[in-house]
């Protein structure tokens, strides 16, 4: 069986390109076999024979840990690599522990492209872009052979536009007679189209102008700045009254698509699942009145079934100590410039505790009797049910700011919101869910 996984693409991120790995809470047997092969092949390519920890609240994580360990034990000669002072560590997690991260709109370049346009094996389909030229209907974004992308993939949207503008102005300086102002994305596109020699010299720039232009159009068309601000409030704040009011307001806005409307209600349902003033039935009625299809309305309950409080081994929404509360307070003080990027994936906290030797063994036990005496330095994290580019950014930043630690992140796939909802559907949990209003409004009565 061929197992495809892209380790080369980004040194700290790999994917097995498997969508829909579980049936209910348990592995699809064929996908468990593929994932075990892919993960052990990765370990061999990295020359690592790791100790293994897994998320205790996930039966799927334990099962994969056991399968990987069986292969390492059976093929021990292949895994006889030079011993390091501190053994490598493989940490196996389950997507259902954080269903918030894959539901959020993104504002860094790589994550935003995947969320709004979709990245499939480095390729972006632009065929639906209004007035697109034939040679730009499909473009490739690869950090390996696109210097602009490599330098900008983790920068925010405002910086990308500014960097493209600077690059084009540098070119214009060579042609002083033909200087023109570049005030908008539209100006940049017009400039590129009017200079065939510029296209020839810099196809990279014309590609990125087109991509950023389309991102800009979608942000405006779908009112995503306002939508994203409320998403961040739902993910990071605990003011129920304000959140409910803002969600209701956006559901009345005709620019907000059924996809974004359903996403907002999903985030509300996950955060305020057991809140005493939970108003999910009313929001479900608002979705119906807005004309949101039954498919999306049913997905609200499916997402809660997939990653709700009953399932999670962690508490996604409550700061756990004084330090966390202070950080949240300071984050709030920073003001408007950070309003779209307040959220940090739960993975950040997990890895921070792991690096500092504080990750609780009763929540993330070792497989087998051995444990690490020292803090881990070589870490491979694998997320069953898919990782995200926001989590890849978290890993990139931790690698950059933590000397002596190297983290590689992988998943059965790399999600945007659309593929994550396909993952939830593929799990079959939705078929056991009743109308969302019943699930969440009565969740307190569950065990």
Tab-separated table of C-alpha atoms in Angstrom:
chain	number	residue	atom	x	y	z
A	1	UNK	CA	0.000	0.000	0.000
A	2	UNK	CA	1.344	3.414	-0.924
A	3	UNK	CA	1.376	5.905	1.929
A	4	UNK	CA	1.682	9.519	0.808
A	5	UNK	CA	2.987	12.017	3.294
A	6	UNK	CA	4.629	15.373	2.701
A	7	UNK	CA	7.518	15.893	5.084
A	8	UNK	CA	9.582	17.986	2.698
A	9	UNK	CA	6.986	20.682	2.259
A	10	UNK	CA	7.639	22.377	5.622
A	11	UNK	CA	10.358	20.982	7.886
A	12	UNK	CA	8.022	21.030	10.905
A	13	UNK	CA	4.747	19.826	9.302
A	14	UNK	CA	3.617	16.597	7.629
A	15	UNK	CA	0.286	15.147	6.560
A	16	UNK	CA	-0.849	11.639	5.630
A	17	UNK	CA	-3.629	13.035	3.384
A	18	UNK	CA	-6.303	10.905	5.087
A	19	UNK	CA	-9.739	12.489	5.462
A	20	UNK	CA	-12.268	10.629	7.599
A	21	UNK	CA	-10.077	8.369	9.731
A	22	UNK	CA	-12.590	7.305	12.393
A	23	UNK	CA	-16.011	5.696	12.622
A	24	UNK	CA	-17.613	7.175	15.688
A	25	UNK	CA	-14.892	7.277	18.345
A	26	UNK	CA	-12.957	4.333	16.908
A	27	UNK	CA	-10.574	3.891	14.007
A	28	UNK	CA	-11.652	2.809	10.567
A	29	UNK	CA	-9.414	-0.336	10.437
A	30	UNK	CA	-8.011	0.481	6.962
A	31	UNK	CA	-7.132	4.029	8.019
A	32	UNK	CA	-5.524	2.814	11.243
A	33	UNK	CA	-3.277	0.571	9.150
A	34	UNK	CA	-2.408	3.427	6.748
A	35	UNK	CA	-1.746	5.836	9.618
A	36	UNK	CA	0.476	3.343	11.455
A	37	UNK	CA	2.479	2.782	8.251
A	38	UNK	CA	2.737	6.509	7.540
A	39	UNK	CA	3.777	7.428	11.072
A	40	UNK	CA	6.380	4.661	11.370
A	41	UNK	CA	7.736	5.550	7.908
A	42	UNK	CA	8.101	9.145	9.124
A	43	UNK	CA	9.963	7.997	12.256
A	44	UNK	CA	12.341	5.972	10.075
A	45	UNK	CA	12.937	8.920	7.719
A	46	UNK	CA	13.715	11.159	10.721
A	47	UNK	CA	15.829	8.367	12.287
A	48	UNK	CA	13.853	8.460	15.537
A	49	UNK	CA	12.937	5.652	17.921
A	50	UNK	CA	10.703	7.553	20.338
A	51	UNK	CA	9.075	7.014	23.682
A	52	UNK	CA	5.308	7.410	23.235
A	53	UNK	CA	2.704	9.435	25.143
A	54	UNK	CA	-0.948	9.678	24.193
A	55	UNK	CA	-4.133	11.537	25.128
A	56	UNK	CA	-5.871	9.372	27.729
A	57	UNK	CA	-9.373	10.664	26.918
A	58	UNK	CA	-9.078	9.260	23.373
A	59	UNK	CA	-9.391	5.537	22.696
A	60	UNK	CA	-8.178	6.198	19.128
A	61	UNK	CA	-4.962	7.821	20.438
A	62	UNK	CA	-4.221	4.839	22.684
A	63	UNK	CA	-4.894	2.399	19.823
A	64	UNK	CA	-2.530	4.214	17.430
A	65	UNK	CA	0.150	4.421	20.141
A	66	UNK	CA	-0.079	0.635	20.625
A	67	UNK	CA	0.097	-0.044	16.870
A	68	UNK	CA	3.180	2.167	16.386
A	69	UNK	CA	4.843	0.525	19.402
A	70	UNK	CA	4.120	-2.944	17.953
A	71	UNK	CA	5.853	-2.031	14.682
A	72	UNK	CA	8.873	-0.581	16.510
A	73	UNK	CA	9.125	-3.746	18.668
A	74	UNK	CA	8.702	-6.097	15.702
A	75	UNK	CA	11.131	-4.210	13.451
A	76	UNK	CA	13.550	-3.258	16.226
A	77	UNK	CA	16.602	-3.640	13.968
A	78	UNK	CA	15.307	-0.870	11.679
A	79	UNK	CA	14.894	1.444	14.661
A	80	UNK	CA	18.383	0.955	16.088
A	81	UNK	CA	19.547	4.540	15.662
A	82	UNK	CA	22.346	6.254	17.531
A	83	UNK	CA	21.122	6.899	21.077
A	84	UNK	CA	20.691	10.480	22.189
A	85	UNK	CA	21.051	11.655	25.775
A	86	UNK	CA	17.299	12.435	25.919
A	87	UNK	CA	15.197	10.033	23.817
A	88	UNK	CA	12.774	11.522	21.256
A	89	UNK	CA	9.106	11.705	22.207
A	90	UNK	CA	6.024	10.948	20.108
A	91	UNK	CA	2.872	12.610	21.493
A	92	UNK	CA	-0.424	11.364	19.985
A	93	UNK	CA	-3.440	13.676	20.279
A	94	UNK	CA	-7.048	13.631	19.073
A	95	UNK	CA	-8.727	16.462	17.145
A	96	UNK	CA	-11.881	16.121	19.258
A	97	UNK	CA	-10.019	17.707	22.194
A	98	UNK	CA	-9.987	21.038	20.321
A	99	UNK	CA	-12.776	21.457	17.781
A	100	UNK	CA	-12.489	25.264	18.060
A	101	UNK	CA	-9.220	25.798	16.151
A	102	UNK	CA	-10.340	24.308	12.795
A	103	UNK	CA	-13.565	26.370	12.886
A	104	UNK	CA	-11.879	29.799	12.951
A	105	UNK	CA	-11.145	32.148	10.075
A	106	UNK	CA	-7.402	32.789	9.691
A	107	UNK	CA	-5.349	35.938	9.016
A	108	UNK	CA	-1.819	34.672	8.326
A	109	UNK	CA	-1.060	34.058	4.652
A	110	UNK	CA	-0.716	30.259	4.438
A	111	UNK	CA	-3.609	29.545	6.824
A	112	UNK	CA	-5.831	32.142	5.150
A	113	UNK	CA	-5.181	30.739	1.663
A	114	UNK	CA	-6.120	27.254	2.899
A	115	UNK	CA	-9.241	28.516	4.684
A	116	UNK	CA	-10.623	30.613	1.811
A	117	UNK	CA	-9.202	28.943	-1.325
A	118	UNK	CA	-7.945	25.512	-0.210
A	119	UNK	CA	-4.401	24.120	-0.538
A	120	UNK	CA	-4.242	20.635	-2.070
A	121	UNK	CA	-0.700	19.221	-2.373
A	122	UNK	CA	0.643	22.805	-2.635
A	123	UNK	CA	-1.817	23.657	-5.432
A	124	UNK	CA	-4.460	26.387	-5.339
A	125	UNK	CA	-7.458	26.295	-7.675
A	126	UNK	CA	-8.195	29.855	-8.857
A	127	UNK	CA	-10.428	28.872	-11.785
A	128	UNK	CA	-13.483	30.490	-10.142
A	129	UNK	CA	-11.798	33.876	-9.692
A	130	UNK	CA	-13.654	36.497	-11.791
A	131	UNK	CA	-11.669	37.402	-14.939
A	132	UNK	CA	-8.771	35.047	-14.173
A	133	UNK	CA	-6.208	34.580	-16.951
A	134	UNK	CA	-5.627	31.087	-18.331
A	135	UNK	CA	-2.105	30.721	-16.899
A	136	UNK	CA	-3.261	31.544	-13.349
A	137	UNK	CA	-6.216	29.145	-13.083
A	138	UNK	CA	-4.106	26.850	-10.928
A	139	UNK	CA	-1.043	28.060	-9.053
A	140	UNK	CA	1.535	26.350	-6.844
A	141	UNK	CA	2.488	27.713	-3.433
A	142	UNK	CA	5.614	25.983	-2.186
A	143	UNK	CA	8.048	27.342	0.378
A	144	UNK	CA	10.808	25.289	-1.267
A	145	UNK	CA	10.821	27.126	-4.599
A	146	UNK	CA	8.892	30.347	-3.963
A	147	UNK	CA	10.997	32.763	-1.948
A	148	UNK	CA	8.205	35.294	-1.460
A	149	UNK	CA	5.902	32.598	-0.051
A	150	UNK	CA	8.647	31.194	2.187
A	151	UNK	CA	9.254	34.671	3.630
A	152	UNK	CA	5.602	35.623	4.000
A	153	UNK	CA	3.626	32.463	4.794
A	154	UNK	CA	3.414	33.266	8.521
A	155	UNK	CA	2.868	37.020	8.208
A	156	UNK	CA	-0.566	38.569	8.607
A	157	UNK	CA	-2.717	39.712	5.722
A	158	UNK	CA	-1.938	43.435	6.061
A	159	UNK	CA	1.812	42.758	5.898
A	160	UNK	CA	1.442	40.570	2.778
A	161	UNK	CA	-0.268	43.339	0.803
A	162	UNK	CA	2.392	45.795	1.930
A	163	UNK	CA	5.237	43.418	0.968
A	164	UNK	CA	3.827	42.803	-2.522
A	165	UNK	CA	3.455	46.544	-2.997
A	166	UNK	CA	7.099	47.109	-1.941
A	167	UNK	CA	8.304	44.413	-4.348
A	168	UNK	CA	6.428	45.961	-7.253
A	169	UNK	CA	7.570	49.480	-6.402
A	170	UNK	CA	11.179	48.243	-6.439
A	171	UNK	CA	10.599	47.053	-9.985
A	172	UNK	CA	8.956	50.320	-10.957
A	173	UNK	CA	11.998	52.272	-9.847
A	174	UNK	CA	13.775	50.828	-12.867
A	175	UNK	CA	11.199	52.599	-15.078
A	176	UNK	CA	10.918	56.147	-13.657
A	177	UNK	CA	8.896	57.488	-16.624
A	178	UNK	CA	6.223	54.921	-16.114
A	179	UNK	CA	5.864	55.321	-12.348
A	180	UNK	CA	2.342	54.933	-11.117
A	181	UNK	CA	0.725	54.932	-7.721
A	182	UNK	CA	-0.198	51.559	-6.246
A	183	UNK	CA	-2.928	52.411	-3.804
A	184	UNK	CA	-5.048	49.262	-3.933
A	185	UNK	CA	-5.070	45.588	-4.894
A	186	UNK	CA	-6.950	46.597	-8.070
A	187	UNK	CA	-4.115	49.025	-8.979
A	188	UNK	CA	-1.580	46.229	-8.502
A	189	UNK	CA	-3.538	43.811	-10.695
A	190	UNK	CA	-3.874	46.444	-13.428
A	191	UNK	CA	-0.161	47.160	-13.199
A	192	UNK	CA	0.737	43.463	-13.607
A	193	UNK	CA	-1.609	43.005	-16.558
A	194	UNK	CA	-0.203	46.065	-18.353
A	195	UNK	CA	3.408	44.913	-18.117
A	196	UNK	CA	3.963	41.629	-19.967
A	197	UNK	CA	7.706	41.882	-19.356
A	198	UNK	CA	6.997	42.245	-15.652
A	199	UNK	CA	4.918	39.049	-15.799
A	200	UNK	CA	7.786	37.267	-17.530
A	201	UNK	CA	10.378	38.468	-15.010
A	202	UNK	CA	8.232	37.934	-11.999
A	203	UNK	CA	5.515	35.312	-12.375
A	204	UNK	CA	5.795	34.821	-8.642
A	205	UNK	CA	4.589	38.340	-7.961
A	206	UNK	CA	1.707	38.149	-10.450
A	207	UNK	CA	0.668	34.891	-8.779
A	208	UNK	CA	0.669	36.415	-5.290
A	209	UNK	CA	-1.088	39.603	-6.431
A	210	UNK	CA	-3.847	37.386	-7.865
A	211	UNK	CA	-4.090	35.247	-4.710
A	212	UNK	CA	-4.109	38.250	-2.360
A	213	UNK	CA	-6.594	40.018	-4.632
A	214	UNK	CA	-8.978	37.078	-4.406
A	215	UNK	CA	-8.532	36.814	-0.620
A	216	UNK	CA	-9.295	40.526	-0.360
A	217	UNK	CA	-12.433	40.147	-2.510
A	218	UNK	CA	-13.725	37.248	-0.386
A	219	UNK	CA	-13.040	39.083	2.891
A	220	UNK	CA	-15.106	42.021	1.662
A	221	UNK	CA	-17.850	39.971	-0.005
A	222	UNK	CA	-18.395	37.739	3.046
A	223	UNK	CA	-17.919	40.473	5.678
A	224	UNK	CA	-15.160	38.339	7.213
A	225	UNK	CA	-13.531	41.036	9.349
A	226	UNK	CA	-16.715	41.400	11.379
A	227	UNK	CA	-17.383	37.642	11.363
A	228	UNK	CA	-13.836	36.885	12.514
A	229	UNK	CA	-14.012	39.409	15.344
A	230	UNK	CA	-17.063	37.612	16.776
A	231	UNK	CA	-15.421	34.195	16.212
A	232	UNK	CA	-12.451	35.362	18.280
A	233	UNK	CA	-14.784	36.608	21.015
A	234	UNK	CA	-16.495	33.197	21.078
A	235	UNK	CA	-13.154	31.374	21.219
A	236	UNK	CA	-11.314	33.590	23.725
A	237	UNK	CA	-13.719	35.568	25.914
A	238	UNK	CA	-16.316	34.460	28.448
A	239	UNK	CA	-18.969	37.179	28.139
A	240	UNK	CA	-22.061	35.161	27.188
A	241	UNK	CA	-24.427	38.103	26.862
A	242	UNK	CA	-22.135	40.040	24.497
A	243	UNK	CA	-21.325	36.923	22.429
A	244	UNK	CA	-24.991	36.015	21.997
A	245	UNK	CA	-25.914	39.564	20.989
A	246	UNK	CA	-23.107	39.702	18.412
A	247	UNK	CA	-23.937	36.302	16.907
A	248	UNK	CA	-27.624	37.256	16.612
A	249	UNK	CA	-26.652	40.560	14.955
A	250	UNK	CA	-24.468	38.824	12.351
A	251	UNK	CA	-27.127	36.205	11.595
A	252	UNK	CA	-29.366	39.078	10.472
A	253	UNK	CA	-26.657	40.441	8.125
A	254	UNK	CA	-27.392	39.433	4.489
A	255	UNK	CA	-23.658	39.525	3.614
A	256	UNK	CA	-22.932	36.699	6.073
A	257	UNK	CA	-23.066	33.388	4.160
A	258	UNK	CA	-24.870	30.289	5.446
A	259	UNK	CA	-21.455	28.663	5.928
A	260	UNK	CA	-20.191	31.498	8.159
A	261	UNK	CA	-23.529	31.761	9.985
A	262	UNK	CA	-23.457	28.037	10.833
A	263	UNK	CA	-19.793	28.299	11.879
A	264	UNK	CA	-20.635	31.085	14.372
A	265	UNK	CA	-23.438	28.997	15.884
A	266	UNK	CA	-21.100	25.969	16.110
A	267	UNK	CA	-18.561	28.051	18.049
A	268	UNK	CA	-21.323	29.345	20.341
A	269	UNK	CA	-22.640	25.788	20.867
A	270	UNK	CA	-19.175	24.473	21.817
A	271	UNK	CA	-18.334	27.335	24.181
A	272	UNK	CA	-21.667	27.820	25.939
A	273	UNK	CA	-22.846	24.199	25.788
A	274	UNK	CA	-23.589	24.069	29.525
A	275	UNK	CA	-24.176	27.760	30.235
A	276	UNK	CA	-27.248	28.416	32.376
A	277	UNK	CA	-28.553	30.936	29.819
A	278	UNK	CA	-27.753	28.811	26.769
A	279	UNK	CA	-29.758	30.157	23.809
A	280	UNK	CA	-28.930	27.595	21.145
A	281	UNK	CA	-32.563	26.760	20.241
A	282	UNK	CA	-33.155	30.442	19.404
A	283	UNK	CA	-29.993	30.604	17.285
A	284	UNK	CA	-31.032	27.425	15.464
A	285	UNK	CA	-34.346	29.115	14.666
A	286	UNK	CA	-32.416	32.184	13.428
A	287	UNK	CA	-30.407	29.903	11.100
A	288	UNK	CA	-33.604	28.383	9.776
A	289	UNK	CA	-35.140	31.846	9.229
A	290	UNK	CA	-31.992	32.941	7.411
A	291	UNK	CA	-32.486	30.064	4.977
A	292	UNK	CA	-29.448	28.080	6.138
A	293	UNK	CA	-29.692	24.551	4.703
A	294	UNK	CA	-30.559	21.569	6.881
A	295	UNK	CA	-27.093	20.126	6.143
A	296	UNK	CA	-25.392	22.990	7.999
A	297	UNK	CA	-28.002	23.112	10.773
A	298	UNK	CA	-27.477	19.398	11.486
A	299	UNK	CA	-23.716	19.949	11.567
A	300	UNK	CA	-24.106	22.171	14.646
A	301	UNK	CA	-25.183	19.192	16.771
A	302	UNK	CA	-22.652	16.922	15.017
A	303	UNK	CA	-19.768	19.247	15.967
A	304	UNK	CA	-20.917	19.282	19.624
A	305	UNK	CA	-21.184	15.486	19.537
A	306	UNK	CA	-17.668	15.339	18.035
A	307	UNK	CA	-15.861	17.808	20.302
A	308	UNK	CA	-18.221	18.889	23.094
A	309	UNK	CA	-17.534	18.988	26.822
A	310	UNK	CA	-18.569	15.379	27.345
A	311	UNK	CA	-15.795	14.230	24.992
A	312	UNK	CA	-12.933	16.597	25.773
A	313	UNK	CA	-10.201	15.571	28.155
A	314	UNK	CA	-9.317	19.247	28.684
A	315	UNK	CA	-11.066	22.501	29.486
A	316	UNK	CA	-10.719	24.687	26.408
A	317	UNK	CA	-12.302	27.826	27.771
A	318	UNK	CA	-11.349	28.433	31.410
A	319	UNK	CA	-7.909	29.834	32.279
A	320	UNK	CA	-6.478	27.371	34.758
A	321	UNK	CA	-4.220	29.517	36.918
A	322	UNK	CA	-3.331	33.103	37.835
A	323	UNK	CA	-0.660	33.293	35.116
A	324	UNK	CA	-3.157	32.297	32.423
A	325	UNK	CA	-5.738	34.787	33.727
A	326	UNK	CA	-3.130	37.584	33.731
A	327	UNK	CA	-2.080	36.703	30.181
A	328	UNK	CA	-5.699	36.827	29.042
A	329	UNK	CA	-6.146	40.211	30.762
A	330	UNK	CA	-2.985	41.633	29.143
A	331	UNK	CA	-4.075	40.254	25.758
A	332	UNK	CA	-7.328	42.180	26.178
A	333	UNK	CA	-5.396	45.388	26.902
A	334	UNK	CA	-3.432	45.209	23.653
A	335	UNK	CA	-6.443	46.514	21.804
A	336	UNK	CA	-7.829	46.438	18.313
A	337	UNK	CA	-4.691	45.489	16.371
A	338	UNK	CA	-4.858	41.964	17.839
A	339	UNK	CA	-8.597	41.479	17.779
A	340	UNK	CA	-8.406	38.962	14.900
A	341	UNK	CA	-5.512	36.924	16.309
A	342	UNK	CA	-6.330	36.586	20.026
A	343	UNK	CA	-6.807	32.835	19.757
A	344	UNK	CA	-4.036	30.362	20.449
A	345	UNK	CA	-4.647	26.678	19.696
A	346	UNK	CA	-4.926	24.395	22.732
A	347	UNK	CA	-1.839	22.672	21.282
A	348	UNK	CA	0.240	25.688	22.368
A	349	UNK	CA	-0.569	25.102	26.037
A	350	UNK	CA	-0.032	21.335	25.686
A	351	UNK	CA	3.415	21.764	24.096
A	352	UNK	CA	4.405	24.537	26.501
A	353	UNK	CA	3.677	22.204	29.445
A	354	UNK	CA	5.467	19.316	27.698
A	355	UNK	CA	8.618	21.360	27.040
A	356	UNK	CA	8.683	22.545	30.672
A	357	UNK	CA	8.167	19.002	32.007
A	358	UNK	CA	4.719	19.858	33.379
A	359	UNK	CA	2.420	17.839	31.099
A	360	UNK	CA	0.328	15.711	33.456
A	361	UNK	CA	0.918	11.985	33.140
A	362	UNK	CA	-2.602	11.212	34.361
A	363	UNK	CA	-3.943	13.016	31.233
A	364	UNK	CA	-1.139	12.086	28.796
A	365	UNK	CA	0.343	8.778	30.022
A	366	UNK	CA	3.405	7.027	28.629
A	367	UNK	CA	2.886	3.776	26.759
A	368	UNK	CA	4.813	1.186	28.736
A	369	UNK	CA	6.693	1.447	32.035
A	370	UNK	CA	9.482	3.853	30.982
A	371	UNK	CA	9.210	7.627	31.414
A	372	UNK	CA	11.465	10.541	30.453
A	373	UNK	CA	13.609	11.780	33.330
A	374	UNK	CA	14.605	14.939	31.452
A	375	UNK	CA	12.615	17.506	29.548
A	376	UNK	CA	12.067	16.392	25.952
A	377	UNK	CA	14.115	18.020	23.195
A	378	UNK	CA	13.002	16.117	20.093
A	379	UNK	CA	9.191	16.057	19.859
A	380	UNK	CA	6.892	14.620	17.194
A	381	UNK	CA	3.212	15.522	17.703
A	382	UNK	CA	0.571	13.671	15.733
A	383	UNK	CA	-3.096	14.732	15.639
A	384	UNK	CA	-5.671	12.047	14.795
A	385	UNK	CA	-8.461	13.740	12.854
A	386	UNK	CA	-6.166	16.364	11.360
A	387	UNK	CA	-3.897	19.281	12.304
A	388	UNK	CA	-4.285	22.903	11.128
A	389	UNK	CA	-2.000	25.594	9.707
A	390	UNK	CA	-2.682	27.704	12.813
A	391	UNK	CA	-1.163	24.864	14.856
A	392	UNK	CA	1.741	24.665	12.376
A	393	UNK	CA	2.374	28.368	13.056
A	394	UNK	CA	2.355	27.637	16.807
A	395	UNK	CA	4.984	24.919	16.292
A	396	UNK	CA	7.055	27.193	14.017
A	397	UNK	CA	7.080	29.901	16.720
A	398	UNK	CA	7.927	27.446	19.512
A	399	UNK	CA	10.837	26.072	17.460
A	400	UNK	CA	12.035	29.642	16.840
A	401	UNK	CA	11.831	30.776	20.467
A	402	UNK	CA	12.813	27.625	22.403
A	403	UNK	CA	16.540	26.852	22.049
A	404	UNK	CA	17.430	23.165	22.070
A	405	UNK	CA	13.894	21.989	21.273
A	406	UNK	CA	12.770	20.706	17.872
A	407	UNK	CA	9.084	19.959	17.272
A	408	UNK	CA	7.558	18.308	14.212
A	409	UNK	CA	3.762	18.432	13.818
A	410	UNK	CA	1.749	15.941	11.804
A	411	UNK	CA	-1.816	14.848	11.313
A	412	UNK	CA	-3.997	12.488	9.344
A	413	UNK	CA	-4.665	15.617	7.228
A	414	UNK	CA	-4.323	19.423	7.417
A	415	UNK	CA	-7.747	20.978	7.881
A	416	UNK	CA	-9.582	24.105	6.972
A	417	UNK	CA	-13.156	24.550	8.258
A	418	UNK	CA	-14.693	22.860	5.210
A	419	UNK	CA	-12.556	19.707	5.458
A	420	UNK	CA	-12.979	19.601	9.252
A	421	UNK	CA	-16.760	19.503	8.835
A	422	UNK	CA	-16.288	16.699	6.284
A	423	UNK	CA	-14.225	14.872	8.938
A	424	UNK	CA	-17.068	15.298	11.453
A	425	UNK	CA	-19.594	13.999	8.903
A	426	UNK	CA	-17.362	11.050	7.975
A	427	UNK	CA	-17.180	10.010	11.653
A	428	UNK	CA	-20.909	9.202	11.486
A	429	UNK	CA	-21.530	10.901	14.851
A	430	UNK	CA	-24.062	13.235	13.221
A	431	UNK	CA	-26.366	10.329	12.414
A	432	UNK	CA	-26.719	9.622	16.121
A	433	UNK	CA	-27.326	13.277	16.968
A	434	UNK	CA	-30.785	14.718	17.253
A	435	UNK	CA	-31.712	18.328	16.461
A	436	UNK	CA	-28.972	20.610	17.783
A	437	UNK	CA	-31.316	22.451	20.063
A	438	UNK	CA	-31.990	19.279	22.044
A	439	UNK	CA	-28.337	18.212	22.245
A	440	UNK	CA	-26.841	21.351	23.619
A	441	UNK	CA	-29.656	22.856	25.628
A	442	UNK	CA	-29.985	19.581	27.531
A	443	UNK	CA	-26.263	18.741	27.686
A	444	UNK	CA	-26.116	19.411	31.421
A	445	UNK	CA	-28.308	16.367	31.981
A	446	UNK	CA	-25.695	14.115	30.362
A	447	UNK	CA	-23.282	12.240	32.548
